[in-house]
mmCIF file of C-alpha atoms in Angstrom:
data_model
loop_
_atom_site.group_PDB
_atom_site.id
_atom_site.type_symbol
_atom_site.label_atom_id
_atom_site.label_comp_id
_atom_site.label_asym_id
_atom_site.label_seq_id
_atom_site.Cartn_x
_atom_site.Cartn_y
_atom_site.Cartn_z
ATOM 1 C CA MET V 1 46.715 4.232 2.751
ATOM 2 C CA ASN V 2 46.297 7.197 5.092
ATOM 3 C CA GLU V 3 43.286 8.023 7.309
ATOM 4 C CA ASN V 4 41.757 10.378 4.749
ATOM 5 C CA ASP V 5 41.880 7.678 2.059
ATOM 6 C CA ILE V 6 40.272 5.175 4.425
ATOM 7 C CA ALA V 7 37.469 7.590 5.338
ATOM 8 C CA ARG V 8 36.871 8.366 1.670
ATOM 9 C CA SER V 9 36.703 4.662 0.800
ATOM 10 C CA VAL V 10 34.162 4.047 3.557
ATOM 11 C CA ARG V 11 31.939 6.905 2.300
ATOM 12 C CA ILE V 12 32.077 5.577 -1.265
ATOM 13 C CA PHE V 13 31.228 2.064 -0.089
ATOM 14 C CA PHE V 14 28.098 3.143 1.785
ATOM 15 C CA ALA V 15 26.992 5.452 -1.023
ATOM 16 C CA ALA V 16 27.298 2.582 -3.502
ATOM 17 C CA LEU V 17 25.377 0.307 -1.157
ATOM 18 C CA LEU V 18 22.464 2.746 -0.980
ATOM 19 C CA PHE V 19 22.274 3.114 -4.758
ATOM 20 C CA ALA V 20 22.488 -0.654 -5.220
ATOM 21 C CA ILE V 21 19.326 -1.163 -3.156
ATOM 22 C CA PRO V 22 17.153 1.867 -3.952
ATOM 23 C CA GLY V 23 14.132 2.359 -1.749
ATOM 24 C CA GLN V 24 14.937 -0.546 0.555
ATOM 25 C CA VAL V 25 15.362 1.652 3.605
ATOM 26 C CA ALA V 26 12.221 3.643 2.773
ATOM 27 C CA THR V 27 10.072 0.560 2.260
ATOM 28 C CA ALA V 28 11.426 -1.618 5.064
ATOM 29 C CA ALA V 29 8.691 -0.505 7.456
ATOM 30 C CA SER V 30 6.153 0.726 4.895
ATOM 31 C CA PRO V 31 3.323 -1.663 3.981
ATOM 32 C CA THR V 32 2.415 -1.599 0.303
ATOM 33 C CA ALA V 33 -0.393 -4.152 0.044
ATOM 34 C CA LEU V 34 -3.810 -4.348 1.676
ATOM 35 C CA VAL V 35 -5.517 -7.722 2.178
ATOM 36 C CA GLU V 36 -8.976 -7.251 0.682
ATOM 37 C CA GLU V 37 -10.374 -10.768 0.776
ATOM 38 C CA VAL V 38 -9.422 -14.260 1.960
ATOM 39 C CA SER V 39 -11.429 -17.287 0.847
ATOM 40 C CA ALA V 40 -10.570 -19.460 3.848
ATOM 41 C CA ALA V 41 -9.897 -18.687 7.512
ATOM 42 C CA ARG V 42 -6.181 -18.336 8.195
ATOM 43 C CA THR V 43 -4.082 -17.437 11.207
ATOM 44 C CA ASP V 44 -1.257 -15.743 9.294
ATOM 45 C CA VAL V 45 -3.234 -13.264 7.207
ATOM 46 C CA MET V 46 -6.646 -11.606 7.552
ATOM 47 C CA VAL V 47 -8.748 -9.000 5.770
ATOM 48 C CA MET V 48 -7.441 -5.446 6.359
ATOM 49 C CA ASP V 49 -3.933 -6.668 7.183
ATOM 50 C CA MET V 50 -1.179 -4.474 5.772
ATOM 51 C CA LEU V 51 1.738 -6.337 4.195
ATOM 52 C CA GLU V 52 5.268 -5.146 3.567
ATOM 53 C CA PRO V 53 7.436 -5.979 0.537
ATOM 54 C CA GLY V 54 8.999 -9.401 0.922
ATOM 55 C CA HIS V 55 6.096 -10.881 2.896
ATOM 56 C CA VAL V 56 5.408 -14.438 1.707
ATOM 57 C CA ILE V 57 2.036 -16.220 1.703
ATOM 58 C CA VAL V 58 1.517 -19.796 0.542
ATOM 59 C CA LEU V 59 -1.974 -20.671 -0.684
ATOM 60 C CA ALA V 60 -3.341 -24.195 -0.953
ATOM 61 C CA GLY V 61 -4.853 -25.329 -4.227
ATOM 62 C CA GLY V 62 -8.208 -23.605 -4.715
ATOM 63 C CA GLU V 63 -7.554 -21.086 -1.947
ATOM 64 C CA THR V 64 -7.968 -17.466 -3.040
ATOM 65 C CA LEU V 65 -6.532 -14.203 -1.735
ATOM 66 C CA THR V 66 -7.184 -10.662 -2.964
ATOM 67 C CA LEU V 67 -4.516 -8.012 -2.486
ATOM 68 C CA GLY V 68 -4.748 -4.307 -3.257
ATOM 69 C CA TYR V 69 -1.577 -2.296 -3.825
ATOM 70 C CA LEU V 70 -1.649 1.190 -2.312
ATOM 71 C CA THR V 71 1.146 2.418 -4.560
ATOM 72 C CA SER V 72 -0.256 1.271 -7.907
ATOM 73 C CA CYS V 73 -4.045 0.836 -7.396
ATOM 74 C CA ARG V 74 -3.571 -2.706 -8.656
ATOM 75 C CA GLN V 75 -6.013 -5.293 -7.294
ATOM 76 C CA GLU V 76 -4.871 -8.907 -7.580
ATOM 77 C CA THR V 77 -7.025 -11.977 -7.047
ATOM 78 C CA ILE V 78 -4.654 -14.902 -6.613
ATOM 79 C CA THR V 79 -5.597 -18.577 -6.527
ATOM 80 C CA GLY V 80 -3.081 -21.061 -5.168
ATOM 81 C CA GLY V 81 0.689 -20.806 -5.218
ATOM 82 C CA ARG V 82 3.376 -18.902 -3.384
ATOM 83 C CA ILE V 83 2.925 -15.132 -3.169
ATOM 84 C CA THR V 84 5.703 -12.657 -2.478
ATOM 85 C CA VAL V 85 4.514 -9.119 -1.823
ATOM 86 C CA GLY V 86 6.311 -6.439 -3.837
ATOM 87 C CA ARG V 87 6.251 -2.652 -4.000
ATOM 88 C CA VAL V 88 3.652 -2.350 -6.784
ATOM 89 C CA GLU V 89 2.662 -5.949 -7.542
ATOM 90 C CA SER V 90 3.105 -9.513 -6.340
ATOM 91 C CA THR V 91 5.380 -12.255 -7.583
ATOM 92 C CA VAL V 92 3.334 -15.453 -7.806
ATOM 93 C CA ASP V 93 4.814 -18.912 -8.313
ATOM 94 C CA GLY V 94 2.532 -21.836 -9.118
ATOM 95 C CA GLY V 95 -0.710 -19.879 -8.919
ATOM 96 C CA GLN V 96 -3.155 -17.962 -11.106
ATOM 97 C CA VAL V 97 -3.514 -14.185 -10.978
ATOM 98 C CA THR V 98 -6.362 -11.957 -12.146
ATOM 99 C CA VAL V 99 -5.545 -8.248 -12.195
ATOM 100 C CA LYS V 100 -7.909 -5.280 -12.044
ATOM 101 C CA MET V 101 -7.034 -1.601 -11.780
ATOM 102 C CA VAL V 102 -9.271 0.345 -9.403
ATOM 103 C CA ALA V 103 -9.663 3.994 -8.414
ATOM 104 C CA CYS V 104 -7.497 4.763 -5.410
ATOM 105 C CA ASP V 105 -5.129 7.308 -3.932
ATOM 106 C CA SER V 106 -1.758 5.904 -5.004
ATOM 107 C CA ALA V 107 0.043 8.579 -2.960
ATOM 108 C CA GLN V 108 -1.344 7.191 0.282
ATOM 109 C CA THR V 109 1.075 5.563 2.681
ATOM 110 C CA VAL V 110 0.225 3.715 5.848
ATOM 111 C CA GLY V 111 1.156 5.211 9.185
ATOM 112 C CA SER V 112 1.755 8.657 7.718
ATOM 113 C CA GLY V 113 -1.074 10.391 9.555
ATOM 114 C CA ASN V 114 -0.114 13.546 11.383
ATOM 115 C CA GLU V 115 0.022 13.970 15.098
ATOM 116 C CA ALA V 116 -3.084 15.678 16.390
ATOM 117 C CA GLY V 117 -2.929 19.402 15.925
ATOM 118 C CA ALA V 118 -0.356 19.218 13.131
ATOM 119 C CA VAL V 119 -2.776 20.089 10.330
ATOM 120 C CA VAL V 120 -2.882 23.839 9.809
ATOM 121 C CA PHE V 121 -5.337 25.735 7.609
ATOM 122 C CA ARG V 122 -4.349 29.171 6.388
ATOM 123 C CA ALA V 123 -7.850 30.094 5.206
ATOM 124 C CA PRO V 124 -11.405 29.602 6.542
ATOM 125 C CA PRO V 125 -12.593 25.939 6.484
ATOM 126 C CA ASN V 126 -15.193 26.673 3.797
ATOM 127 C CA ASP V 127 -12.459 27.587 1.309
ATOM 128 C CA LYS V 128 -11.920 24.238 -0.444
ATOM 129 C CA VAL V 129 -8.888 25.503 -2.318
ATOM 130 C CA ALA V 130 -7.095 25.989 0.990
ATOM 131 C CA LEU V 131 -7.993 22.572 2.353
ATOM 132 C CA GLN V 132 -5.012 20.357 1.712
ATOM 133 C CA ALA V 133 -6.423 16.830 1.839
ATOM 134 C CA GLU V 134 -3.785 14.171 2.424
ATOM 135 C CA ARG V 135 -6.028 11.383 1.162
ATOM 136 C CA THR V 136 -8.701 10.930 -1.499
ATOM 137 C CA VAL V 137 -11.359 8.222 -1.340
ATOM 138 C CA TYR V 138 -13.671 7.069 -4.110
ATOM 139 C CA SER V 139 -16.516 5.830 -1.949
ATOM 140 C CA LEU V 140 -19.216 7.604 0.026
ATOM 141 C CA TYR V 141 -18.615 4.979 2.724
ATOM 142 C CA PRO V 142 -14.877 4.949 3.498
ATOM 143 C CA ILE V 143 -13.122 2.409 5.670
ATOM 144 C CA LEU V 144 -10.969 4.065 8.324
ATOM 145 C CA LYS V 145 -7.960 2.347 9.888
ATOM 146 C CA THR V 146 -5.554 3.471 12.589
ATOM 147 C CA ASP V 147 -2.692 1.871 14.468
ATOM 148 C CA ALA V 148 -3.574 3.852 17.591
ATOM 149 C CA ALA V 149 -4.779 1.718 20.525
ATOM 150 C CA VAL V 150 -8.226 3.331 20.758
ATOM 151 C CA ASP V 151 -11.836 2.306 20.207
ATOM 152 C CA THR V 152 -13.262 5.721 19.286
ATOM 153 C CA ALA V 153 -12.381 8.310 16.654
ATOM 154 C CA VAL V 154 -13.849 11.704 15.800
ATOM 155 C CA LEU V 155 -14.952 12.570 12.265
ATOM 156 C CA ALA V 156 -15.328 16.272 11.454
ATOM 157 C CA ARG V 157 -16.388 17.922 8.212
ATOM 158 C CA LEU V 158 -14.149 20.845 7.352
ATOM 159 C CA ASP V 159 -15.813 22.544 4.382
ATOM 160 C CA ARG V 160 -19.195 22.933 6.093
ATOM 161 C CA ASN V 161 -20.391 23.605 9.606
ATOM 162 C CA GLU V 162 -21.624 20.177 10.666
ATOM 163 C CA LYS V 163 -21.600 18.434 14.005
ATOM 164 C CA GLU V 164 -18.644 16.175 14.702
ATOM 165 C CA ILE V 165 -19.387 12.453 14.674
ATOM 166 C CA SER V 166 -18.050 9.872 17.115
ATOM 167 C CA ILE V 167 -16.913 6.759 15.239
ATOM 168 C CA HIS V 168 -16.609 3.365 16.931
ATOM 169 C CA LEU V 169 -13.474 1.403 16.009
ATOM 170 C CA VAL V 170 -13.065 -2.361 16.210
ATOM 171 C CA ASN V 171 -9.410 -3.399 16.222
ATOM 172 C CA GLY V 172 -8.602 0.036 14.862
ATOM 173 C CA VAL V 173 -11.053 -0.209 11.954
ATOM 174 C CA ALA V 174 -14.372 1.497 11.181
ATOM 175 C CA ASP V 175 -16.465 0.649 8.116
ATOM 176 C CA LEU V 176 -18.758 3.618 7.546
ATOM 177 C CA ARG V 177 -21.073 1.484 5.402
ATOM 178 C CA LYS V 178 -21.733 -0.841 8.321
ATOM 179 C CA LEU V 179 -22.115 2.176 10.598
ATOM 180 C CA LYS V 180 -24.516 3.792 8.080
ATOM 181 C CA LYS V 181 -22.469 6.987 7.975
ATOM 182 C CA LYS V 182 -22.688 8.295 4.423
ATOM 183 C CA LEU V 183 -20.312 11.094 3.440
ATOM 184 C CA ALA V 184 -20.726 13.743 0.757
ATOM 185 C CA ARG V 185 -19.064 13.977 -2.657
ATOM 186 C CA ASN V 186 -16.429 16.726 -2.721
ATOM 187 C CA GLY V 187 -16.555 16.824 1.074
ATOM 188 C CA TYR V 188 -13.414 17.435 3.163
ATOM 189 C CA TYR V 189 -13.122 15.551 6.439
ATOM 190 C CA ARG V 190 -10.708 15.122 9.334
ATOM 191 C CA ILE V 191 -10.560 11.814 11.174
ATOM 192 C CA SER V 192 -8.697 11.816 14.486
ATOM 193 C CA ALA V 193 -8.023 9.506 17.405
ATOM 194 C CA ALA V 194 -5.532 9.872 20.252
ATOM 195 C CA ASN V 195 -2.500 11.556 18.671
ATOM 196 C CA ARG V 196 -3.320 10.456 15.110
ATOM 197 C CA GLU V 197 -5.227 12.390 12.479
ATOM 198 C CA THR V 198 -5.485 12.942 8.744
ATOM 199 C CA VAL V 199 -7.545 15.051 6.356
ATOM 200 C CA PHE V 200 -9.202 13.374 3.396
ATOM 201 C CA ARG V 201 -11.423 14.327 0.501
ATOM 202 C CA VAL V 202 -14.312 12.370 -0.987
ATOM 203 C CA HIS V 203 -13.884 12.394 -4.756
ATOM 204 C CA ALA V 204 -16.550 13.986 -6.971
ATOM 205 C CA THR V 205 -17.165 10.616 -8.637
ATOM 206 C CA ALA V 206 -17.382 8.630 -5.392
ATOM 207 C CA LYS V 207 -20.037 5.901 -5.356
ATOM 208 C CA SER V 208 -22.166 4.371 -2.633
ATOM 209 C CA SER V 209 -21.781 0.956 -4.236
ATOM 210 C CA GLU V 210 -17.982 0.920 -4.461
ATOM 211 C CA LYS V 211 -16.703 -2.403 -3.106
ATOM 212 C CA ALA V 212 -12.942 -2.304 -3.615
ATOM 213 C CA LEU V 213 -11.245 -1.696 -0.268
ATOM 214 C CA LEU V 214 -8.508 0.263 -2.023
ATOM 215 C CA SER V 215 -11.078 2.797 -3.203
ATOM 216 C CA ARG V 216 -12.485 3.172 0.308
ATOM 217 C CA PHE V 217 -9.366 2.990 2.442
ATOM 218 C CA VAL V 218 -8.103 5.807 4.680
ATOM 219 C CA ALA V 219 -5.179 5.165 7.024
ATOM 220 C CA PHE V 220 -4.466 7.587 9.857
#
């Protein structure tokens, strides 16, 4: 076998490897599930934690965990058993699962917020058609989460001339319901902190009473 044959064989091998495990590289560092509720205090998992595919959680009998899948808008309430996080749903052994589909932005991915200054508008801010929101929330009180090491973010409305709002973050999270910051239906907003920012839209059917974290969640 000459050098060309060897090189060709190597290329075929790696191409076959990639097709045999589709999406593995893309999802290796991309969380797919959001911890929405935990019935008992734990040290390995807490509310608002983001879990990657393959993450394993073992629940004691009677212990309950609620997971929301960003990619499928699937909300799972799991009681007992061994949970393995997947891409769109969990694998549960020895436990009980209750499933509910909720309104969410299934295109949202964690850690995909732009660097500050990267969002460009090619029309005046009051032109909603030109505002390309990267996220959609279904609550008038979103929950904002960033991986930036900051305790303050800035919230700006883009489709109307309103004063920017300083948002206090605790461990990178701000619950606008707790902060009593109600947003407007059909409103377009930019949330930014340090070198992270994203633009999101509040859906026309957004509710004040929405409880599902998936429906309220904005990562930036």
